[in-house]
Amino acid sequence: MTGSGRAPHPSPSPTGASPPTLTADIRAAHDLAARHLLSRQRDDGSWEGEMVWNTMILSQYVIVRELVNRPVPEERHAAIVGHYETTVTGEGGWGLHPASGPSLYCTTLAHVALRLLGLPPGHPLCAGSAAWLAAQPGGALSVPTWGKFWLALLGLYDWRAVNPLPPEIFLLPRRVPFHPDRLYCHTRTIYQAMAYLYGARFTVRPPVAQALEGELFPGRTPRPADRARLGTDALYPPAPVLRAVFTCLTWYERAPMAGPRARALDRCLRRVRHEQRVTAEAGLSPVSSLLNVLVLHAAGAGAEEVDRALAGLESWCRQDEERGIRYAGARSHSWDTAFALEALFASGPTDVAGRAAAAERAASFLIGAQLRGDVPDPWVTARASADGGWCFSEGTHRWPVSDCTAEAAAALLHTAGATEGTEAPTPLPDPERLARAHRFLLERQNRDGGFGTYESRRGPRLLERLNPSEMFTNCVVEDSYIECTGSALVALAVLRDHVPTPDRRAGDRAAHRARRFLLSRQAPDGSWPAAWGVHRIYGTLFAVRGLLAAGLAPGHPGLERAARWLERAQREDGGWGEHHRGCVERRYVPDETSRPVQTAWALLALLGLRPAAAPAVERGVAWLCRHQQADGSWRQEAPAGVFFGSAMLDYRLYAAYFPLWALGVRLAGTESVTEDDGACGSAAP
């Protein structure tokens, strides 16, 4: 993405330092960053950085093991408690994401988990969380529905005070607009397990339950009327129509019909077992997999089946001395590897020792991670075709994603092109594999021209009004995403010459529709909103990449508006920074400081729209160089990812490859080297 546009640009704001041209110092910063990224490559050829979220999954893991009578082994206690110690906030609770204050939901679950691990109520962690909970309006009584659900499993909350989750909805004909199979895949896999547990009223009271009741609910125990009680975590309370539905279902749940309830439970159990079988017991996510373990146990599954499901959870586990044991919300092998390859080869012929060997190993990993064929009996859980796709991870759970597929295919082809004619060329993937990836992508395009993630959209967007999660948004049906569409356009452009003629024509039609979709979604200020990153800068990067790949000239009015927006958003110090609050507020919110990842994103977009020596570009490059650490890395110190509107994520490897990528594109876009003009260095200020 080097671009050659010569659109006008404003004069740079004074920064106290002259902006750099292409100097030995800039090249040194790039090469140092490349060596750092190469040092992070795993033995299997992939890169994977931790995707940090919160303690929710770890707490649920502890609770699940207690409920199925397999308590956490004693030798793991210290490492688990250690993770709670490293993540507790100054107020004594645990947040919904790395940059948040305490969350009622996460703190309630953490308190329960710590007590189940044997910590006494007077332990500093437990005493602190109990005090914080008691200070909140309504305390743990006001925990969101998901929290009420987990407390009900432990016999700590009345099931009548939990919003109804009748399993009978899975008995409806699939043509019904609100059948679960029309929902977003994460939502339906979670709710098929929750519906079973709710319908069976599964409850196991641990020995510490009575003490926990006094700690969580001092003064009184939960009542059915507490169903509507919500605290500050409920960013998206149920809409009036959903409250009316809950009221009707509450009447039905007083005496559900035995026959339909039994058939519905059987249907949910079959779906859970199918999900476990076709994902190698890992599940689509640890959130659904943990619930699946409970379903198997509640259904009377044998010890071997439950133990196998518990063992499958370990694929989500991470452990180190610094942060203890925790369970990641996702694993990002293919995602990180694709971007690492792009970053390493963006600079063109620049030689970095070990780069060719690393590329060969990474390409081998990605080729091996591509899925071949579909899961058995996909109709059981309404699985879309998986053939030809790449997962976010290494592919074990066989849930491929559109943008992961697009970025993996594009990275393989870009790397093969960049190494062509060298002493160690990276071979092109097999044409059949590329054709499979191409077809997989086309199957994820929606009617509006945008691309979904795991599937194309199946249900009407009006179903979002029935969102029962309370903490998250845009999680009921698949959507058309700016990022997925931009990534798909990049891949369709590079795959075009590697697929049969009929597929090429279909790809051209898809690209035309996707281009129209992106242009229609541009905000009046020139930016694009994102769904999976923070927020307008991220969305603008992927929209610009996609539109340039689709053939738009850098001077196109829409791209010119994007360039001007990025230039206006640049901070006085030359960097860019965007606050995650904008994801919730659905607008651009500048951060109080510049951030390396957002700066790299902005530069990558601008380098496709402005000359390499444009003032905004040079000031941004200078900022990256000034803030590089001695080991070649950058400190992000703020969430850069997000899902479902409010769940912020810290992608730990983003700061290793996005700034490198931006520096590489800057190098590739400059024809001359000025050895004596060095405004950037590799040390932190």
XYZ file of C-alpha atoms in Angstrom, residues 144-146 148-149 158-166 191 194 198 226-228 230 238 242-243 246-247 249-250 253 468 470:
31
model
C -26.632 -8.488 34.859
C -28.612 -11.536 33.733
C -25.505 -13.520 32.840
C -27.713 -14.004 37.824
C -27.551 -17.135 35.664
C -33.560 -17.822 42.561
C -34.077 -19.233 39.051
C -37.362 -17.309 38.994
C -35.306 -14.110 39.142
C -33.401 -15.016 35.970
C -34.770 -13.835 32.638
C -36.353 -16.882 30.975
C -34.275 -18.934 28.514
C -36.781 -21.594 27.417
C -27.688 -19.865 24.361
C -27.730 -21.816 28.695
C -32.151 -23.110 32.513
C -34.996 -8.879 41.319
C -35.134 -10.161 37.752
C -35.445 -6.589 36.463
C -29.785 -4.019 36.928
C -33.637 -4.872 27.572
C -38.035 -7.760 25.111
C -39.299 -7.011 28.621
C -39.796 -11.972 29.259
C -43.026 -11.301 31.149
C -42.286 -16.376 29.164
C -42.224 -16.023 32.944
C -42.187 -21.090 33.012
C -30.809 -10.115 26.004
C -27.467 -6.313 28.659
